[in-house]
Amino acid sequence: AAKTKGKNRYHCFDSQIEKHIIQREQRLDRIQKAIRAGELVLYYQPKVNMATGEVIGLEALVRWLHPEHGLLPPGDFLPLIEGHSLSIELGDWVIAQALEQLDHWYKQGLELSVSVNVSNMQLEHDRFVEKLRTQLGYYNNLPNSLLQLEILETGALENTNFVSATMNECRQMGLQFALDDFGTAYSSLSHLKKLPAAYLKIDRGFVKDILVDADDRAILEGVISLANAFQMKLIAEGIESVEHGTALLQLGCQLAQGYAIARPMPAADIAEWLRTWKQPAAWRQATVSTAK
Ligand code: C2E
Ligand code: MG
Ligand code: MG
Ligand code: MG
């Protein structure tokens, strides 16, 4: 009897794993189908200089326009494909799509820069540079400098020599880099020195409590001097209120992105947003008073 029981237990265990594997396969198939059927869309979120009111660029953020579940954020499907070859396929699609949009705006006379998020797997893929070169080659008139690549601090720190070589090749093509979610990994300053990124994006986790938390303000001040020391430009993420922006300006950080400026939006809404956006008066005043 014990033997049968044991056998059953194994059987049960096996079938659960099997169920899991099948479920995962089905989800991956569904995402692959979504990429190929054109169900993914890029939304764009503006980045501005709070001190001058100038729009410095847009970040492309992927969404899944699911026929049954509606608009899904990347957190609902990117984790499922992390480390899987589908993340390369998705990444290629994102770059192709962003370039097509960039070229479209450029031809209309909108000289906007667009940044795309590049996953660690994508960045470490041996054909990354070659594929990028091919994709850029389709747009002869478009300045490559309008495309920016946002790479995760974790990715940049894992394989520093390979990654910095890749970054240098891209830079030779005119592309610029931003280190995304800065501050969330164990960054080593000696590694940071090897990474030719023009921008540091400080994670919104450090920004959200600056109005109430003196420690977070101190961390921000540290990151601002770090960025200055490395001659990198700092972009603060997650500016959810005008007051957050004002506080950042007072600390010396001018570039920002967040809901208080604009939420990510479809490409078709960008021109209208550019026409109507105004720098908040408080930011103008904060800039004048810190300049004195
Ligand atoms: P991220 O690159 O750090 O992008 C910023 C995220 O913060 C976006 O979330 C944006 O919508 C959100 N955000 C912007 N301003 C605010 C704010 O004021 N408050 C709050 N609470 N959130 C704000 P989203 O679009 O859900 O993307 C999440 C993450 O998914 C991105 O973080 C990025 O790591 C990843 N991701 C998005 N698109 C792509 C892509 O095309 N490829 C890859 N590899 N990753 C992507
Ligand atoms: Mg990003
Ligand atoms: Mg980020
Ligand atoms: Mg983030």
Tab-separated table of C-alpha atoms and ligand atoms in Angstrom:
chain	number	residue	atom	x	y	z
A	1	ALA	CA	0.000	0.000	0.000
A	2	ALA	CA	2.832	2.304	0.933
A	3	LYS	CA	4.390	1.700	-2.436
A	4	THR	CA	1.235	2.653	-4.282
A	5	LYS	CA	0.872	5.763	-2.176
A	6	GLY	CA	4.455	6.773	-2.936
A	7	LYS	CA	3.914	6.191	-6.587
A	8	ASN	CA	0.789	8.284	-6.539
A	9	ARG	CA	2.565	11.053	-4.751
A	10	TYR	CA	5.230	11.131	-7.429
A	11	HIS	CA	2.611	10.970	-10.076
A	12	CYS	CA	0.799	13.902	-8.533
A	13	PHE	CA	4.033	15.892	-8.186
A	14	ASP	CA	4.965	15.191	-11.808
A	15	SER	CA	1.634	16.248	-13.151
A	16	GLN	CA	1.786	19.509	-11.207
A	17	ILE	CA	5.151	20.337	-12.688
A	18	GLU	CA	3.793	19.286	-16.037
A	19	LYS	CA	0.794	21.576	-15.609
A	20	HIS	CA	3.140	24.416	-14.696
A	21	ILE	CA	5.338	23.843	-17.710
A	22	ILE	CA	2.372	23.665	-20.041
A	23	GLN	CA	0.945	26.852	-18.572
A	24	ARG	CA	4.238	28.651	-19.024
A	25	GLU	CA	4.521	27.400	-22.614
A	26	GLN	CA	1.010	28.614	-23.330
A	27	ARG	CA	1.744	32.048	-21.883
A	28	LEU	CA	4.963	32.361	-23.863
A	29	ASP	CA	3.136	31.296	-27.044
A	30	ARG	CA	0.479	33.896	-26.355
A	31	ILE	CA	3.077	36.671	-25.919
A	32	GLN	CA	4.883	35.605	-29.069
A	33	LYS	CA	1.586	35.759	-30.912
A	34	ALA	CA	0.966	39.228	-29.445
A	35	ILE	CA	4.312	40.516	-30.746
A	36	ARG	CA	3.694	39.060	-34.203
A	37	ALA	CA	0.026	40.076	-34.407
A	38	GLY	CA	0.819	43.703	-33.616
A	39	GLU	CA	-0.895	43.753	-30.217
A	40	LEU	CA	2.018	45.579	-28.572
A	41	VAL	CA	2.123	49.376	-28.608
A	42	LEU	CA	4.619	51.956	-27.454
A	43	TYR	CA	3.510	54.769	-25.197
A	44	TYR	CA	5.722	57.825	-24.829
A	45	GLN	CA	6.439	59.802	-21.674
A	46	PRO	CA	8.025	63.268	-21.907
A	47	LYS	CA	11.199	64.230	-20.041
A	48	VAL	CA	11.728	67.925	-19.356
A	49	ASN	CA	14.188	70.423	-17.984
A	50	MET	CA	12.168	71.823	-15.075
A	51	ALA	CA	14.367	74.929	-14.855
A	52	THR	CA	13.854	76.049	-18.451
A	53	GLY	CA	10.624	74.289	-19.373
A	54	GLU	CA	12.336	72.690	-22.348
A	55	VAL	CA	11.247	69.193	-23.410
A	56	ILE	CA	14.425	67.117	-23.615
A	57	GLY	CA	12.988	63.904	-25.012
A	58	LEU	CA	10.564	61.031	-24.644
A	59	GLU	CA	10.821	57.571	-23.137
A	60	ALA	CA	9.178	54.737	-25.067
A	61	LEU	CA	7.312	52.327	-22.783
A	62	VAL	CA	5.765	49.134	-24.082
A	63	ARG	CA	2.140	48.129	-23.453
A	64	TRP	CA	0.060	45.163	-24.559
A	65	LEU	CA	-3.270	46.061	-26.036
A	66	HIS	CA	-4.842	42.734	-25.160
A	67	PRO	CA	-8.054	41.947	-27.088
A	68	GLU	CA	-9.780	40.659	-23.916
A	69	HIS	CA	-7.964	42.252	-20.992
A	70	GLY	CA	-7.397	45.748	-22.379
A	71	LEU	CA	-4.202	47.775	-21.989
A	72	LEU	CA	-1.665	45.810	-19.927
A	73	PRO	CA	1.400	47.437	-18.320
A	74	PRO	CA	4.836	45.898	-18.958
A	75	GLY	CA	4.951	44.564	-15.402
A	76	ASP	CA	2.189	42.112	-16.417
A	77	PHE	CA	4.139	40.411	-19.196
A	78	LEU	CA	7.832	41.382	-19.266
A	79	PRO	CA	8.685	39.310	-16.170
A	80	LEU	CA	7.265	36.211	-17.930
A	81	ILE	CA	9.730	36.489	-20.799
A	82	GLU	CA	12.755	37.580	-18.800
A	83	GLY	CA	15.743	35.442	-19.731
A	84	HIS	CA	13.824	33.836	-22.614
A	85	SER	CA	14.673	34.401	-26.269
A	86	LEU	CA	11.313	36.147	-26.641
A	87	SER	CA	12.750	39.098	-24.756
A	88	ILE	CA	15.179	39.516	-27.658
A	89	GLU	CA	12.314	39.405	-30.151
A	90	LEU	CA	10.336	41.940	-28.126
A	91	GLY	CA	13.394	44.170	-27.738
A	92	ASP	CA	14.022	44.139	-31.496
A	93	TRP	CA	10.395	45.066	-32.077
A	94	VAL	CA	10.576	47.953	-29.606
A	95	ILE	CA	13.666	49.432	-31.269
A	96	ALA	CA	12.205	49.027	-34.768
A	97	GLN	CA	8.932	50.619	-33.697
A	98	ALA	CA	10.603	53.505	-31.837
A	99	LEU	CA	12.822	54.259	-34.847
A	100	GLU	CA	9.841	54.284	-37.205
A	101	GLN	CA	8.041	56.746	-34.910
A	102	LEU	CA	11.171	58.846	-34.414
A	103	ASP	CA	11.639	59.092	-38.167
A	104	HIS	CA	7.992	60.044	-38.603
A	105	TRP	CA	8.314	62.897	-36.061
A	106	TYR	CA	11.654	63.971	-37.517
A	107	LYS	CA	10.119	64.290	-40.997
A	108	GLN	CA	7.394	66.480	-39.473
A	109	GLY	CA	10.080	68.761	-38.084
A	110	LEU	CA	9.828	67.520	-34.492
A	111	GLU	CA	13.394	66.919	-33.449
A	112	LEU	CA	12.604	64.823	-30.384
A	113	SER	CA	14.952	62.292	-28.885
A	114	VAL	CA	13.458	58.968	-27.874
A	115	SER	CA	14.870	56.550	-25.348
A	116	VAL	CA	14.109	52.846	-25.363
A	117	ASN	CA	14.589	50.379	-22.529
A	118	VAL	CA	17.010	47.595	-23.298
A	119	SER	CA	16.860	44.399	-21.222
A	120	ASN	CA	19.995	42.818	-19.813
A	121	MET	CA	19.623	39.804	-22.088
A	122	GLN	CA	19.261	42.054	-25.130
A	123	LEU	CA	22.321	44.097	-24.188
A	124	GLU	CA	24.445	41.009	-23.707
A	125	HIS	CA	23.289	39.347	-26.937
A	126	ASP	CA	26.233	38.990	-29.285
A	127	ARG	CA	24.395	40.448	-32.265
A	128	PHE	CA	22.966	43.479	-30.437
A	129	VAL	CA	25.256	46.064	-32.047
A	130	GLU	CA	25.043	44.507	-35.493
A	131	LYS	CA	21.225	44.443	-35.451
A	132	LEU	CA	21.091	48.005	-34.183
A	133	ARG	CA	23.379	49.135	-36.987
A	134	THR	CA	21.120	47.433	-39.530
A	135	GLN	CA	17.994	49.012	-38.066
A	136	LEU	CA	19.563	52.484	-38.001
A	137	GLY	CA	20.653	51.923	-41.602
A	138	TYR	CA	16.999	51.986	-42.714
A	139	TYR	CA	16.783	55.649	-41.721
A	140	ASN	CA	19.587	57.422	-43.511
A	141	ASN	CA	18.433	60.948	-42.799
A	142	LEU	CA	17.672	60.452	-39.146
A	143	PRO	CA	20.497	61.513	-36.791
A	144	ASN	CA	21.433	58.478	-34.673
A	145	SER	CA	21.905	60.792	-31.717
A	146	LEU	CA	18.112	61.034	-31.420
A	147	LEU	CA	18.003	57.441	-30.176
A	148	GLN	CA	18.922	56.813	-26.569
A	149	LEU	CA	19.279	53.467	-24.847
A	150	GLU	CA	18.228	52.986	-21.247
A	151	ILE	CA	20.045	50.105	-19.658
A	152	LEU	CA	19.543	48.771	-16.171
A	153	GLU	CA	22.208	49.421	-13.622
A	154	THR	CA	22.090	45.685	-12.790
A	155	GLY	CA	22.862	44.765	-16.405
A	156	ALA	CA	25.658	47.265	-16.669
A	157	LEU	CA	27.340	46.032	-13.518
A	158	GLU	CA	27.129	42.309	-14.223
A	159	ASN	CA	29.461	42.052	-17.155
A	160	THR	CA	31.152	45.418	-17.110
A	161	ASN	CA	33.882	44.802	-19.659
A	162	PHE	CA	31.582	43.360	-22.292
A	163	VAL	CA	28.883	45.935	-21.634
A	164	SER	CA	31.236	48.909	-21.732
A	165	ALA	CA	32.680	47.619	-25.039
A	166	THR	CA	29.130	47.346	-26.440
A	167	MET	CA	28.330	50.823	-25.176
A	168	ASN	CA	31.432	52.240	-26.830
A	169	GLU	CA	30.510	50.685	-30.177
A	170	CYS	CA	27.053	52.197	-29.915
A	171	ARG	CA	28.484	55.547	-28.948
A	172	GLN	CA	30.633	55.488	-32.048
A	173	MET	CA	27.383	55.249	-33.994
A	174	GLY	CA	26.209	58.362	-32.165
A	175	LEU	CA	23.872	56.761	-29.637
A	176	GLN	CA	23.626	57.883	-26.037
A	177	PHE	CA	23.042	55.832	-22.907
A	178	ALA	CA	21.168	56.286	-19.674
A	179	LEU	CA	21.668	54.117	-16.600
A	180	ASP	CA	18.118	53.332	-15.494
A	181	ASP	CA	16.783	52.707	-11.987
A	182	PHE	CA	19.993	54.059	-10.550
A	183	GLY	CA	20.441	53.344	-6.876
A	184	THR	CA	18.472	50.086	-6.758
A	185	ALA	CA	21.471	47.771	-7.244
A	186	TYR	CA	24.731	47.532	-5.386
A	187	SER	CA	26.572	49.927	-7.612
A	188	SER	CA	30.281	49.955	-7.383
A	189	LEU	CA	31.730	53.330	-8.100
A	190	SER	CA	34.799	51.848	-9.772
A	191	HIS	CA	32.505	50.059	-12.235
A	192	LEU	CA	30.474	53.178	-12.810
A	193	LYS	CA	33.645	54.880	-13.980
A	194	LYS	CA	33.970	52.370	-16.847
A	195	LEU	CA	30.455	52.916	-18.156
A	196	PRO	CA	30.156	55.621	-20.787
A	197	ALA	CA	26.581	56.681	-19.981
A	198	ALA	CA	25.560	60.283	-20.537
A	199	TYR	CA	22.618	60.082	-18.122
A	200	LEU	CA	21.809	58.632	-14.736
A	201	LYS	CA	18.132	58.054	-14.031
A	202	ILE	CA	17.477	58.011	-10.342
A	203	ASP	CA	14.810	55.518	-9.370
A	204	ARG	CA	11.507	56.961	-8.247
A	205	GLY	CA	11.854	55.091	-4.961
A	206	PHE	CA	14.349	57.763	-3.895
A	207	VAL	CA	12.190	60.630	-5.088
A	208	LYS	CA	8.774	59.826	-3.699
A	209	ASP	CA	9.468	60.723	-0.044
A	210	ILE	CA	11.827	63.700	-0.455
A	211	LEU	CA	9.205	66.130	0.828
A	212	VAL	CA	8.991	64.310	4.164
A	213	ASP	CA	12.189	62.319	4.543
A	214	ALA	CA	15.476	64.114	5.239
A	215	ASP	CA	17.448	60.886	4.674
A	216	ASP	CA	16.081	60.560	1.143
A	217	ARG	CA	16.959	64.189	0.483
A	218	ALA	CA	20.501	63.481	1.683
A	219	ILE	CA	20.737	60.448	-0.630
A	220	LEU	CA	19.589	62.597	-3.534
A	221	GLU	CA	22.176	65.236	-2.737
A	222	GLY	CA	24.800	62.496	-2.763
A	223	VAL	CA	23.638	61.172	-6.120
A	224	ILE	CA	23.568	64.694	-7.566
A	225	SER	CA	27.211	65.290	-6.595
A	226	LEU	CA	28.115	61.819	-7.860
A	227	ALA	CA	26.533	62.572	-11.235
A	228	ASN	CA	28.380	65.892	-11.345
A	229	ALA	CA	31.685	64.227	-10.462
A	230	PHE	CA	31.254	61.688	-13.282
A	231	GLN	CA	29.967	64.399	-15.617
A	232	MET	CA	26.710	62.568	-16.106
A	233	LYS	CA	23.370	64.292	-16.364
A	234	LEU	CA	20.848	63.268	-13.752
A	235	ILE	CA	17.198	62.599	-14.524
A	236	ALA	CA	14.784	62.150	-11.648
A	237	GLU	CA	11.963	59.674	-12.223
A	238	GLY	CA	8.560	59.719	-10.582
A	239	ILE	CA	7.901	63.448	-10.184
A	240	GLU	CA	4.300	63.050	-9.042
A	241	SER	CA	3.648	66.614	-7.879
A	242	VAL	CA	4.863	70.134	-8.642
A	243	GLU	CA	6.242	70.251	-5.075
A	244	HIS	CA	8.479	67.242	-5.752
A	245	GLY	CA	9.862	69.081	-8.773
A	246	THR	CA	10.449	72.257	-6.790
A	247	ALA	CA	12.314	70.325	-4.084
A	248	LEU	CA	14.508	68.681	-6.724
A	249	LEU	CA	15.284	72.017	-8.333
A	250	GLN	CA	16.341	73.353	-4.941
A	251	LEU	CA	18.653	70.355	-4.541
A	252	GLY	CA	20.168	71.034	-7.970
A	253	CYS	CA	18.465	68.439	-10.189
A	254	GLN	CA	16.819	69.939	-13.257
A	255	LEU	CA	15.863	67.052	-15.505
A	256	ALA	CA	12.764	65.072	-14.672
A	257	GLN	CA	10.034	62.739	-15.750
A	258	GLY	CA	6.806	61.949	-13.944
A	259	TYR	CA	3.044	62.157	-13.721
A	260	ALA	CA	3.200	65.841	-12.654
A	261	ILE	CA	4.669	66.557	-16.095
A	262	ALA	CA	2.869	63.949	-18.178
A	263	ARG	CA	1.768	60.338	-18.058
A	264	PRO	CA	2.943	57.991	-20.789
A	265	MET	CA	0.652	58.504	-23.817
A	266	PRO	CA	0.103	57.172	-27.336
A	267	ALA	CA	2.384	58.667	-30.000
A	268	ALA	CA	-0.612	60.376	-31.589
A	269	ASP	CA	-1.130	62.553	-28.481
A	270	ILE	CA	2.421	63.901	-28.282
A	271	ALA	CA	2.098	66.832	-30.707
A	272	GLU	CA	-0.927	68.184	-28.838
A	273	TRP	CA	0.817	67.736	-25.482
A	274	LEU	CA	3.842	69.677	-26.768
A	275	ARG	CA	1.545	72.523	-27.831
A	276	THR	CA	-0.209	72.787	-24.487
A	277	TRP	CA	2.395	71.923	-21.843
A	278	LYS	CA	3.554	74.785	-19.637
A	279	GLN	CA	6.348	74.872	-17.102
A	280	PRO	CA	4.705	75.331	-13.660
A	281	ALA	CA	5.230	78.857	-12.288
A	282	ALA	CA	6.704	77.435	-9.056
A	283	TRP	CA	9.523	75.837	-11.050
A	284	ARG	CA	10.297	79.116	-12.795
A	285	GLN	CA	10.402	80.875	-9.432
A	286	ALA	CA	12.515	78.162	-7.772
A	287	THR	CA	14.983	78.469	-10.637
A	288	VAL	CA	15.199	82.253	-10.314
A	289	SER	CA	15.706	82.082	-6.540
A	290	THR	CA	18.403	79.365	-6.675
A	291	ALA	CA	20.249	81.293	-9.401
A	292	LYS	CA	20.504	84.362	-7.149
B	1	C2E	P1	11.347	52.419	-16.259
B	1	C2E	O1	12.147	52.291	-17.485
B	1	C2E	O2	12.036	52.858	-15.016
B	1	C2E	O3	10.149	53.374	-16.656
B	1	C2E	C1	9.512	54.256	-15.784
B	1	C2E	C2	8.241	53.678	-15.235
B	1	C2E	O4	7.717	54.552	-14.245
B	1	C2E	C3	7.119	53.522	-16.270
B	1	C2E	O5	6.310	52.416	-15.882
B	1	C2E	C4	6.337	54.821	-16.089
B	1	C2E	O6	5.007	54.735	-16.530
B	1	C2E	C5	6.407	54.953	-14.578
B	1	C2E	N1	6.226	56.333	-14.139
B	1	C2E	C6	6.602	57.470	-14.766
B	1	C2E	N2	6.329	58.560	-14.025
B	1	C2E	C7	5.773	58.113	-12.892
B	1	C2E	C8	5.266	58.763	-11.708
B	1	C2E	O7	5.284	59.981	-11.566
B	1	C2E	N3	4.767	57.947	-10.736
B	1	C2E	C9	4.742	56.591	-10.841
B	1	C2E	N4	4.220	55.891	-9.847
B	1	C2E	N5	5.203	55.960	-11.949
B	1	C2E	C10	5.725	56.701	-12.943
B	1	C2E	P2	5.866	51.304	-16.915
B	1	C2E	O8	5.535	51.908	-18.240
B	1	C2E	O9	4.837	50.468	-16.241
B	1	C2E	O10	7.190	50.465	-17.096
B	1	C2E	C11	7.754	49.754	-16.027
B	1	C2E	C12	9.104	49.215	-16.394
B	1	C2E	O11	8.995	48.232	-17.421
B	1	C2E	C13	10.066	50.265	-16.948
B	1	C2E	O12	10.622	50.999	-15.904
B	1	C2E	C14	11.054	49.378	-17.659
B	1	C2E	O13	11.987	48.844	-16.754
B	1	C2E	C15	10.174	48.265	-18.165
B	1	C2E	N6	9.868	48.509	-19.586
B	1	C2E	C16	8.914	49.291	-20.126
B	1	C2E	N7	8.964	49.243	-21.476
B	1	C2E	C17	9.975	48.424	-21.797
B	1	C2E	C18	10.548	47.965	-23.036
B	1	C2E	O14	10.130	48.346	-24.132
B	1	C2E	N8	11.594	47.103	-22.943
B	1	C2E	C19	12.106	46.678	-21.740
B	1	C2E	N9	13.133	45.841	-21.733
B	1	C2E	N10	11.609	47.105	-20.560
B	1	C2E	C20	10.556	47.961	-20.599
B	2	MG	MG	13.489	53.410	-18.464
B	3	MG	MG	13.653	53.792	-14.348
B	4	MG	MG	11.887	51.723	-13.029
